[in-house]
């Protein structure tokens, strides 16, 4: 059953931010960096820096989560939240080869 974003707990919001925003964005930037490295190394470096920044965001949010709520992060997905942004999988946006 889907929840309204306004009905999520702080714990659920942080869990979404950690795994569905920061983690996923970092992976997307890493994929772009890998795909561009050979032909556009400077642009690939920029995407790699963005990936590293997202890893730092994720780690800080995870530390905050641990301090406030402990080790267990609830499993919550975008599809569990009504009206949450849905992204096409990266392989549908650009070929990975």
PDB file of N, CA and C in Angstrom:
ATOM      1  N   UNK A   1       0.843  -1.189   0.000  1.00  0.00           N
ATOM      2  CA  UNK A   1       0.000   0.000   0.000  1.00  0.00           C
ATOM      3  C   UNK A   1       0.881   1.243   0.000  1.00  0.00           C
ATOM      4  N   UNK A   2       0.528   2.196  -0.808  1.00  0.00           N
ATOM      5  CA  UNK A   2       1.315   3.422  -0.897  1.00  0.00           C
ATOM      6  C   UNK A   2       0.938   4.400   0.210  1.00  0.00           C
ATOM      7  N   UNK A   3       1.964   5.105   0.680  1.00  0.00           N
ATOM      8  CA  UNK A   3       1.775   6.144   1.690  1.00  0.00           C
ATOM      9  C   UNK A   3       1.951   7.503   1.028  1.00  0.00           C
ATOM     10  N   UNK A   4       1.291   8.486   1.549  1.00  0.00           N
ATOM     11  CA  UNK A   4       1.533   9.865   1.148  1.00  0.00           C
ATOM     12  C   UNK A   4       2.876  10.286   1.737  1.00  0.00           C
ATOM     13  N   UNK A   5       3.631  11.114   1.032  1.00  0.00           N
ATOM     14  CA  UNK A   5       4.917  11.563   1.552  1.00  0.00           C
ATOM     15  C   UNK A   5       4.745  12.221   2.917  1.00  0.00           C
ATOM     16  N   UNK A   6       3.688  13.009   3.083  1.00  0.00           N
ATOM     17  CA  UNK A   6       3.454  13.711   4.346  1.00  0.00           C
ATOM     18  C   UNK A   6       3.205  12.760   5.508  1.00  0.00           C
ATOM     19  N   UNK A   7       2.872  11.498   5.216  1.00  0.00           N
ATOM     20  CA  UNK A   7       2.599  10.522   6.262  1.00  0.00           C
ATOM     21  C   UNK A   7       3.818   9.670   6.629  1.00  0.00           C
ATOM     22  N   UNK A   8       4.945   9.886   5.952  1.00  0.00           N
ATOM     23  CA  UNK A   8       6.151   9.136   6.268  1.00  0.00           C
ATOM     24  C   UNK A   8       6.739   9.614   7.585  1.00  0.00           C
ATOM     25  N   UNK A   9       7.374   8.696   8.290  1.00  0.00           N
ATOM     26  CA  UNK A   9       8.082   9.066   9.518  1.00  0.00           C
ATOM     27  C   UNK A   9       9.450   9.649   9.144  1.00  0.00           C
ATOM     28  N   UNK A  10      10.088  10.307  10.099  1.00  0.00           N
ATOM     29  CA  UNK A  10      11.445  10.817   9.854  1.00  0.00           C
ATOM     30  C   UNK A  10      12.378   9.676   9.465  1.00  0.00           C
ATOM     31  N   UNK A  11      12.219   8.561  10.118  1.00  0.00           N
ATOM     32  CA  UNK A  11      13.035   7.373   9.846  1.00  0.00           C
ATOM     33  C   UNK A  11      12.873   6.925   8.391  1.00  0.00           C
ATOM     34  N   UNK A  12      11.647   6.889   7.905  1.00  0.00           N
ATOM     35  CA  UNK A  12      11.384   6.476   6.527  1.00  0.00           C
ATOM     36  C   UNK A  12      11.923   7.488   5.519  1.00  0.00           C
ATOM     37  N   UNK A  13      11.806   8.767   5.830  1.00  0.00           N
ATOM     38  CA  UNK A  13      12.311   9.809   4.928  1.00  0.00           C
ATOM     39  C   UNK A  13      13.828   9.712   4.804  1.00  0.00           C
ATOM     40  N   UNK A  14      14.518   9.531   5.926  1.00  0.00           N
ATOM     41  CA  UNK A  14      15.976   9.374   5.876  1.00  0.00           C
ATOM     42  C   UNK A  14      16.365   8.119   5.108  1.00  0.00           C
ATOM     43  N   UNK A  15      15.636   7.030   5.299  1.00  0.00           N
ATOM     44  CA  UNK A  15      15.927   5.787   4.572  1.00  0.00           C
ATOM     45  C   UNK A  15      15.792   6.006   3.070  1.00  0.00           C
ATOM     46  N   UNK A  16      14.752   6.696   2.651  1.00  0.00           N
ATOM     47  CA  UNK A  16      14.578   7.014   1.226  1.00  0.00           C
ATOM     48  C   UNK A  16      15.734   7.866   0.709  1.00  0.00           C
ATOM     49  N   UNK A  17      16.106   8.862   1.478  1.00  0.00           N
ATOM     50  CA  UNK A  17      17.187   9.759   1.062  1.00  0.00           C
ATOM     51  C   UNK A  17      18.502   9.006   0.913  1.00  0.00           C
ATOM     52  N   UNK A  18      18.773   8.097   1.836  1.00  0.00           N
ATOM     53  CA  UNK A  18      20.038   7.367   1.814  1.00  0.00           C
ATOM     54  C   UNK A  18      20.110   6.443   0.607  1.00  0.00           C
ATOM     55  N   UNK A  19      19.130   5.586   0.462  1.00  0.00           N
ATOM     56  CA  UNK A  19      19.235   4.524  -0.531  1.00  0.00           C
ATOM     57  C   UNK A  19      18.584   4.839  -1.864  1.00  0.00           C
ATOM     58  N   UNK A  20      17.610   5.668  -1.887  1.00  0.00           N
ATOM     59  CA  UNK A  20      16.932   5.908  -3.156  1.00  0.00           C
ATOM     60  C   UNK A  20      17.346   7.207  -3.816  1.00  0.00           C
ATOM     61  N   UNK A  21      17.955   8.090  -3.086  1.00  0.00           N
ATOM     62  CA  UNK A  21      18.400   9.337  -3.699  1.00  0.00           C
ATOM     63  C   UNK A  21      19.917   9.365  -3.818  1.00  0.00           C
ATOM     64  N   UNK A  22      20.606   9.427  -2.709  1.00  0.00           N
ATOM     65  CA  UNK A  22      22.059   9.573  -2.738  1.00  0.00           C
ATOM     66  C   UNK A  22      22.741   8.362  -3.368  1.00  0.00           C
ATOM     67  N   UNK A  23      22.343   7.175  -2.966  1.00  0.00           N
ATOM     68  CA  UNK A  23      22.955   5.951  -3.500  1.00  0.00           C
ATOM     69  C   UNK A  23      22.711   5.842  -5.004  1.00  0.00           C
ATOM     70  N   UNK A  24      21.475   6.021  -5.412  1.00  0.00           N
ATOM     71  CA  UNK A  24      21.138   5.880  -6.831  1.00  0.00           C
ATOM     72  C   UNK A  24      21.795   6.969  -7.680  1.00  0.00           C
ATOM     73  N   UNK A  25      21.773   8.196  -7.200  1.00  0.00           N
ATOM     74  CA  UNK A  25      22.412   9.270  -7.959  1.00  0.00           C
ATOM     75  C   UNK A  25      23.903   9.007  -8.140  1.00  0.00           C
ATOM     76  N   UNK A  26      24.555   8.533  -7.090  1.00  0.00           N
ATOM     77  CA  UNK A  26      25.970   8.210  -7.192  1.00  0.00           C
ATOM     78  C   UNK A  26      26.235   7.143  -8.241  1.00  0.00           C
ATOM     79  N   UNK A  27      25.393   6.146  -8.279  1.00  0.00           N
ATOM     80  CA  UNK A  27      25.544   5.086  -9.281  1.00  0.00           C
ATOM     81  C   UNK A  27      25.324   5.610 -10.689  1.00  0.00           C
ATOM     82  N   UNK A  28      24.354   6.474 -10.856  1.00  0.00           N
ATOM     83  CA  UNK A  28      24.093   7.060 -12.175  1.00  0.00           C
ATOM     84  C   UNK A  28      25.302   7.871 -12.636  1.00  0.00           C
ATOM     85  N   UNK A  29      25.840   8.713 -11.760  1.00  0.00           N
ATOM     86  CA  UNK A  29      27.015   9.512 -12.127  1.00  0.00           C
ATOM     87  C   UNK A  29      28.202   8.614 -12.463  1.00  0.00           C
ATOM     88  N   UNK A  30      28.361   7.523 -11.732  1.00  0.00           N
ATOM     89  CA  UNK A  30      29.433   6.583 -12.016  1.00  0.00           C
ATOM     90  C   UNK A  30      29.283   5.938 -13.385  1.00  0.00           C
ATOM     91  N   UNK A  31      28.057   5.589 -13.753  1.00  0.00           N
ATOM     92  CA  UNK A  31      27.799   5.010 -15.078  1.00  0.00           C
ATOM     93  C   UNK A  31      28.141   6.006 -16.184  1.00  0.00           C
ATOM     94  N   UNK A  32      27.737   7.257 -15.984  1.00  0.00           N
ATOM     95  CA  UNK A  32      28.065   8.281 -16.985  1.00  0.00           C
ATOM     96  C   UNK A  32      29.577   8.466 -17.089  1.00  0.00           C
ATOM     97  N   UNK A  33      30.272   8.494 -15.955  1.00  0.00           N
ATOM     98  CA  UNK A  33      31.724   8.655 -15.957  1.00  0.00           C
ATOM     99  C   UNK A  33      32.384   7.516 -16.727  1.00  0.00           C
ATOM    100  N   UNK A  34      31.962   6.293 -16.469  1.00  0.00           N
ATOM    101  CA  UNK A  34      32.533   5.143 -17.168  1.00  0.00           C
ATOM    102  C   UNK A  34      32.293   5.224 -18.677  1.00  0.00           C
ATOM    103  N   UNK A  35      31.089   5.615 -19.057  1.00  0.00           N
ATOM    104  CA  UNK A  35      30.748   5.673 -20.478  1.00  0.00           C
ATOM    105  C   UNK A  35      31.506   6.779 -21.216  1.00  0.00           C
ATOM    106  N   UNK A  36      31.856   7.852 -20.521  1.00  0.00           N
ATOM    107  CA  UNK A  36      32.493   9.012 -21.166  1.00  0.00           C
ATOM    108  C   UNK A  36      34.016   9.013 -21.063  1.00  0.00           C
ATOM    109  N   UNK A  37      34.568   8.164 -20.214  1.00  0.00           N
ATOM    110  CA  UNK A  37      35.993   8.225 -19.892  1.00  0.00           C
ATOM    111  C   UNK A  37      36.904   8.193 -21.120  1.00  0.00           C
ATOM    112  N   UNK A  38      36.656   7.322 -22.055  1.00  0.00           N
ATOM    113  CA  UNK A  38      37.547   7.177 -23.212  1.00  0.00           C
ATOM    114  C   UNK A  38      37.497   8.393 -24.134  1.00  0.00           C
ATOM    115  N   UNK A  39      36.322   8.880 -24.456  1.00  0.00           N
ATOM    116  CA  UNK A  39      36.188   9.981 -25.421  1.00  0.00           C
ATOM    117  C   UNK A  39      36.221  11.363 -24.785  1.00  0.00           C
ATOM    118  N   UNK A  40      35.747  11.464 -23.555  1.00  0.00           N
ATOM    119  CA  UNK A  40      35.641  12.771 -22.887  1.00  0.00           C
ATOM    120  C   UNK A  40      36.160  12.659 -21.449  1.00  0.00           C
ATOM    121  N   UNK A  41      37.453  12.504 -21.264  1.00  0.00           N
ATOM    122  CA  UNK A  41      37.991  12.255 -19.922  1.00  0.00           C
ATOM    123  C   UNK A  41      37.715  13.382 -18.924  1.00  0.00           C
ATOM    124  N   UNK A  42      37.727  14.625 -19.355  1.00  0.00           N
ATOM    125  CA  UNK A  42      37.472  15.726 -18.420  1.00  0.00           C
ATOM    126  C   UNK A  42      36.020  15.687 -17.919  1.00  0.00           C
ATOM    127  N   UNK A  43      35.103  15.389 -18.820  1.00  0.00           N
ATOM    128  CA  UNK A  43      33.694  15.288 -18.434  1.00  0.00           C
ATOM    129  C   UNK A  43      33.493  14.068 -17.533  1.00  0.00           C
ATOM    130  N   UNK A  44      34.179  12.986 -17.849  1.00  0.00           N
ATOM    131  CA  UNK A  44      34.104  11.784 -17.003  1.00  0.00           C
ATOM    132  C   UNK A  44      34.606  12.097 -15.599  1.00  0.00           C
ATOM    133  N   UNK A  45      35.678  12.870 -15.504  1.00  0.00           N
ATOM    134  CA  UNK A  45      36.206  13.260 -14.190  1.00  0.00           C
ATOM    135  C   UNK A  45      35.184  14.074 -13.407  1.00  0.00           C
ATOM    136  N   UNK A  46      34.467  14.941 -14.107  1.00  0.00           N
ATOM    137  CA  UNK A  46      33.439  15.747 -13.454  1.00  0.00           C
ATOM    138  C   UNK A  46      32.342  14.844 -12.875  1.00  0.00           C
ATOM    139  N   UNK A  47      31.898  13.859 -13.670  1.00  0.00           N
ATOM    140  CA  UNK A  47      30.875  12.937 -13.184  1.00  0.00           C
ATOM    141  C   UNK A  47      31.401  12.078 -12.032  1.00  0.00           C
ATOM    142  N   UNK A  48      32.673  11.729 -12.082  1.00  0.00           N
ATOM    143  CA  UNK A  48      33.271  10.955 -10.987  1.00  0.00           C
ATOM    144  C   UNK A  48      33.303  11.785  -9.704  1.00  0.00           C
ATOM    145  N   UNK A  49      33.612  13.061  -9.814  1.00  0.00           N
ATOM    146  CA  UNK A  49      33.581  13.945  -8.644  1.00  0.00           C
ATOM    147  C   UNK A  49      32.169  14.053  -8.082  1.00  0.00           C
ATOM    148  N   UNK A  50      31.183  14.131  -8.977  1.00  0.00           N
ATOM    149  CA  UNK A  50      29.792  14.191  -8.538  1.00  0.00           C
ATOM    150  C   UNK A  50      29.406  12.891  -7.828  1.00  0.00           C
ATOM    151  N   UNK A  51      29.886  11.745  -8.337  1.00  0.00           N
ATOM    152  CA  UNK A  51      29.617  10.462  -7.701  1.00  0.00           C
ATOM    153  C   UNK A  51      30.193  10.441  -6.289  1.00  0.00           C
ATOM    154  N   UNK A  52      31.429  10.900  -6.155  1.00  0.00           N
ATOM    155  CA  UNK A  52      32.075  10.919  -4.842  1.00  0.00           C
ATOM    156  C   UNK A  52      31.336  11.840  -3.872  1.00  0.00           C
ATOM    157  N   UNK A  53      30.821  12.938  -4.385  1.00  0.00           N
ATOM    158  CA  UNK A  53      30.050  13.854  -3.542  1.00  0.00           C
ATOM    159  C   UNK A  53      28.776  13.174  -3.030  1.00  0.00           C
ATOM    160  N   UNK A  54      28.111  12.432  -3.898  1.00  0.00           N
ATOM    161  CA  UNK A  54      26.900  11.717  -3.484  1.00  0.00           C
ATOM    162  C   UNK A  54      27.222  10.646  -2.439  1.00  0.00           C
ATOM    163  N   UNK A  55      28.362   9.975  -2.581  1.00  0.00           N
ATOM    164  CA  UNK A  55      28.786   8.990  -1.577  1.00  0.00           C
ATOM    165  C   UNK A  55      28.962   9.679  -0.223  1.00  0.00           C
ATOM    166  N   UNK A  56      29.565  10.875  -0.233  1.00  0.00           N
ATOM    167  CA  UNK A  56      29.717  11.630   1.010  1.00  0.00           C
ATOM    168  C   UNK A  56      28.379  12.012   1.617  1.00  0.00           C
ATOM    169  N   UNK A  57      27.439  12.432   0.778  1.00  0.00           N
ATOM    170  CA  UNK A  57      26.092  12.756   1.271  1.00  0.00           C
ATOM    171  C   UNK A  57      25.464  11.527   1.914  1.00  0.00           C
ATOM    172  N   UNK A  58      25.530  10.399   1.196  1.00  0.00           N
ATOM    173  CA  UNK A  58      24.940   9.158   1.706  1.00  0.00           C
ATOM    174  C   UNK A  58      25.545   8.785   3.050  1.00  0.00           C
ATOM    175  N   UNK A  59      26.874   8.859   3.140  1.00  0.00           N
ATOM    176  CA  UNK A  59      27.546   8.478   4.388  1.00  0.00           C
ATOM    177  C   UNK A  59      27.144   9.381   5.546  1.00  0.00           C
ATOM    178  N   UNK A  60      27.025  10.693   5.293  1.00  0.00           N
ATOM    179  CA  UNK A  60      26.612  11.614   6.359  1.00  0.00           C
ATOM    180  C   UNK A  60      25.173  11.339   6.796  1.00  0.00           C
ATOM    181  N   UNK A  61      24.295  11.075   5.816  1.00  0.00           N
ATOM    182  CA  UNK A  61      22.912  10.756   6.171  1.00  0.00           C
ATOM    183  C   UNK A  61      22.831   9.441   6.948  1.00  0.00           C
ATOM    184  N   UNK A  62      23.637   8.464   6.552  1.00  0.00           N
ATOM    185  CA  UNK A  62      23.646   7.186   7.255  1.00  0.00           C
ATOM    186  C   UNK A  62      24.146   7.370   8.688  1.00  0.00           C
ATOM    187  N   UNK A  63      25.177   8.178   8.875  1.00  0.00           N
ATOM    188  CA  UNK A  63      25.663   8.464  10.233  1.00  0.00           C
ATOM    189  C   UNK A  63      24.574   9.127  11.071  1.00  0.00           C
ATOM    190  N   UNK A  64      23.869  10.074  10.463  1.00  0.00           N
ATOM    191  CA  UNK A  64      22.777  10.748  11.176  1.00  0.00           C
ATOM    192  C   UNK A  64      21.681   9.743  11.529  1.00  0.00           C
ATOM    193  N   UNK A  65      21.365   8.850  10.577  1.00  0.00           N
ATOM    194  CA  UNK A  65      20.342   7.841  10.838  1.00  0.00           C
ATOM    195  C   UNK A  65      20.745   6.975  12.025  1.00  0.00           C
ATOM    196  N   UNK A  66      21.981   6.478  12.022  1.00  0.00           N
ATOM    197  CA  UNK A  66      22.474   5.626  13.115  1.00  0.00           C
ATOM    198  C   UNK A  66      22.367   6.317  14.460  1.00  0.00           C
ATOM    199  N   UNK A  67      22.755   7.596  14.501  1.00  0.00           N
ATOM    200  CA  UNK A  67      22.701   8.342  15.756  1.00  0.00           C
ATOM    201  C   UNK A  67      21.277   8.456  16.279  1.00  0.00           C
ATOM    202  N   UNK A  68      20.336   8.655  15.383  1.00  0.00           N
ATOM    203  CA  UNK A  68      18.959   8.907  15.807  1.00  0.00           C
ATOM    204  C   UNK A  68      18.116   7.651  15.973  1.00  0.00           C
ATOM    205  N   UNK A  69      18.352   6.655  15.087  1.00  0.00           N
ATOM    206  CA  UNK A  69      17.428   5.522  15.035  1.00  0.00           C
ATOM    207  C   UNK A  69      18.080   4.151  15.157  1.00  0.00           C
ATOM    208  N   UNK A  70      19.407   4.069  15.191  1.00  0.00           N
ATOM    209  CA  UNK A  70      20.076   2.775  15.272  1.00  0.00           C
ATOM    210  C   UNK A  70      20.516   2.261  13.908  1.00  0.00           C
ATOM    211  N   UNK A  71      20.899   1.004  13.886  1.00  0.00           N
ATOM    212  CA  UNK A  71      21.495   0.403  12.686  1.00  0.00           C
ATOM    213  C   UNK A  71      20.485  -0.010  11.628  1.00  0.00           C
ATOM    214  N   UNK A  72      19.313  -0.458  12.038  1.00  0.00           N
ATOM    215  CA  UNK A  72      18.348  -1.011  11.072  1.00  0.00           C
ATOM    216  C   UNK A  72      17.650   0.095  10.288  1.00  0.00           C
ATOM    217  N   UNK A  73      17.826   0.062   8.993  1.00  0.00           N
ATOM    218  CA  UNK A  73      17.159   1.026   8.116  1.00  0.00           C
ATOM    219  C   UNK A  73      15.963   0.330   7.480  1.00  0.00           C
ATOM    220  N   UNK A  74      14.778   0.909   7.606  1.00  0.00           N
ATOM    221  CA  UNK A  74      13.594   0.249   7.050  1.00  0.00           C
ATOM    222  C   UNK A  74      13.660   0.183   5.523  1.00  0.00           C
ATOM    223  N   UNK A  75      13.113  -0.885   4.987  1.00  0.00           N
ATOM    224  CA  UNK A  75      13.034  -1.038   3.541  1.00  0.00           C
ATOM    225  C   UNK A  75      11.841  -0.231   3.044  1.00  0.00           C
ATOM    226  N   UNK A  76      12.127   0.837   2.346  1.00  0.00           N
ATOM    227  CA  UNK A  76      11.072   1.648   1.744  1.00  0.00           C
ATOM    228  C   UNK A  76      11.560   2.037   0.362  1.00  0.00           C
ATOM    229  N   UNK A  77      10.681   1.923  -0.596  1.00  0.00           N
ATOM    230  CA  UNK A  77      11.024   2.196  -1.987  1.00  0.00           C
ATOM    231  C   UNK A  77      10.176   3.334  -2.514  1.00  0.00           C
ATOM    232  N   UNK A  78      10.648   3.912  -3.599  1.00  0.00           N
ATOM    233  CA  UNK A  78       9.884   4.987  -4.235  1.00  0.00           C
ATOM    234  C   UNK A  78       8.451   4.560  -4.522  1.00  0.00           C
ATOM    235  N   UNK A  79       8.308   3.324  -4.985  1.00  0.00           N
ATOM    236  CA  UNK A  79       6.972   2.864  -5.339  1.00  0.00           C
ATOM    237  C   UNK A  79       6.057   2.714  -4.131  1.00  0.00           C
ATOM    238  N   UNK A  80       6.622   2.791  -2.911  1.00  0.00           N
ATOM    239  CA  UNK A  80       5.817   2.754  -1.686  1.00  0.00           C
ATOM    240  C   UNK A  80       5.260   4.130  -1.324  1.00  0.00           C
ATOM    241  N   UNK A  81       5.699   5.168  -2.053  1.00  0.00           N
ATOM    242  CA  UNK A  81       5.312   6.532  -1.723  1.00  0.00           C
ATOM    243  C   UNK A  81       4.520   7.125  -2.886  1.00  0.00           C
ATOM    244  N   UNK A  82       3.291   7.460  -2.607  1.00  0.00           N
ATOM    245  CA  UNK A  82       2.412   8.001  -3.642  1.00  0.00           C
ATOM    246  C   UNK A  82       2.951   9.343  -4.147  1.00  0.00           C
ATOM    247  N   UNK A  83       3.113   9.446  -5.461  1.00  0.00           N
ATOM    248  CA  UNK A  83       3.561  10.687  -6.078  1.00  0.00           C
ATOM    249  C   UNK A  83       5.064  10.897  -6.060  1.00  0.00           C
ATOM    250  N   UNK A  84       5.834   9.926  -5.571  1.00  0.00           N
ATOM    251  CA  UNK A  84       7.290  10.075  -5.529  1.00  0.00           C
ATOM    252  C   UNK A  84       7.843   9.977  -6.939  1.00  0.00           C
ATOM    253  N   UNK A  85       8.902  10.722  -7.204  1.00  0.00           N
ATOM    254  CA  UNK A  85       9.538  10.742  -8.523  1.00  0.00           C
ATOM    255  C   UNK A  85       9.966   9.342  -8.932  1.00  0.00           C
ATOM    256  N   UNK A  86       9.545   8.923 -10.105  1.00  0.00           N
ATOM    257  CA  UNK A  86       9.964   7.630 -10.646  1.00  0.00           C
ATOM    258  C   UNK A  86      10.913   7.884 -11.812  1.00  0.00           C
ATOM    259  N   UNK A  87      12.037   7.190 -11.798  1.00  0.00           N
ATOM    260  CA  UNK A  87      13.028   7.327 -12.864  1.00  0.00           C
ATOM    261  C   UNK A  87      13.037   6.074 -13.710  1.00  0.00           C
ATOM    262  N   UNK A  88      13.271   6.271 -15.002  1.00  0.00           N
ATOM    263  CA  UNK A  88      13.480   5.118 -15.860  1.00  0.00           C
ATOM    264  C   UNK A  88      14.829   4.511 -15.511  1.00  0.00           C
ATOM    265  N   UNK A  89      14.958   3.190 -15.594  1.00  0.00           N
ATOM    266  CA  UNK A  89      16.279   2.596 -15.370  1.00  0.00           C
ATOM    267  C   UNK A  89      17.283   3.175 -16.360  1.00  0.00           C
ATOM    268  N   UNK A  90      18.515   3.312 -15.905  1.00  0.00           N
ATOM    269  CA  UNK A  90      19.553   3.918 -16.724  1.00  0.00           C
ATOM    270  C   UNK A  90      19.713   3.218 -18.056  1.00  0.00           C
ATOM    271  N   UNK A  91      19.563   1.893 -18.084  1.00  0.00           N
ATOM    272  CA  UNK A  91      19.743   1.174 -19.332  1.00  0.00           C
ATOM    273  C   UNK A  91      18.640   1.490 -20.330  1.00  0.00           C
ATOM    274  N   UNK A  92      17.523   2.069 -19.914  1.00  0.00           N
ATOM    275  CA  UNK A  92      16.498   2.524 -20.845  1.00  0.00           C
ATOM    276  C   UNK A  92      16.780   3.912 -21.389  1.00  0.00           C
ATOM    277  N   UNK A  93      17.608   4.663 -20.666  1.00  0.00           N
ATOM    278  CA  UNK A  93      17.921   6.042 -21.055  1.00  0.00           C
ATOM    279  C   UNK A  93      19.077   6.065 -22.051  1.00  0.00           C
ATOM    280  N   UNK A  94      20.096   5.268 -21.801  1.00  0.00           N
ATOM    281  CA  UNK A  94      21.240   5.192 -22.718  1.00  0.00           C
ATOM    282  C   UNK A  94      21.798   3.786 -22.706  1.00  0.00           C
ATOM    283  N   UNK A  95      22.311   3.325 -23.834  1.00  0.00           N
ATOM    284  CA  UNK A  95      22.907   1.982 -23.875  1.00  0.00           C
ATOM    285  C   UNK A  95      24.136   1.917 -22.970  1.00  0.00           C
ATOM    286  N   UNK A  96      24.351   0.779 -22.340  1.00  0.00           N
ATOM    287  CA  UNK A  96      25.486   0.608 -21.431  1.00  0.00           C
ATOM    288  C   UNK A  96      26.674  -0.082 -22.095  1.00  0.00           C
ATOM    289  N   UNK A  97      26.780  -0.032 -23.362  1.00  0.00           N
ATOM    290  CA  UNK A  97      27.901  -0.720 -23.981  1.00  0.00           C
ATOM    291  C   UNK A  97      28.588   0.066 -25.041  1.00  0.00           C
TER     292      UNK A  97
END
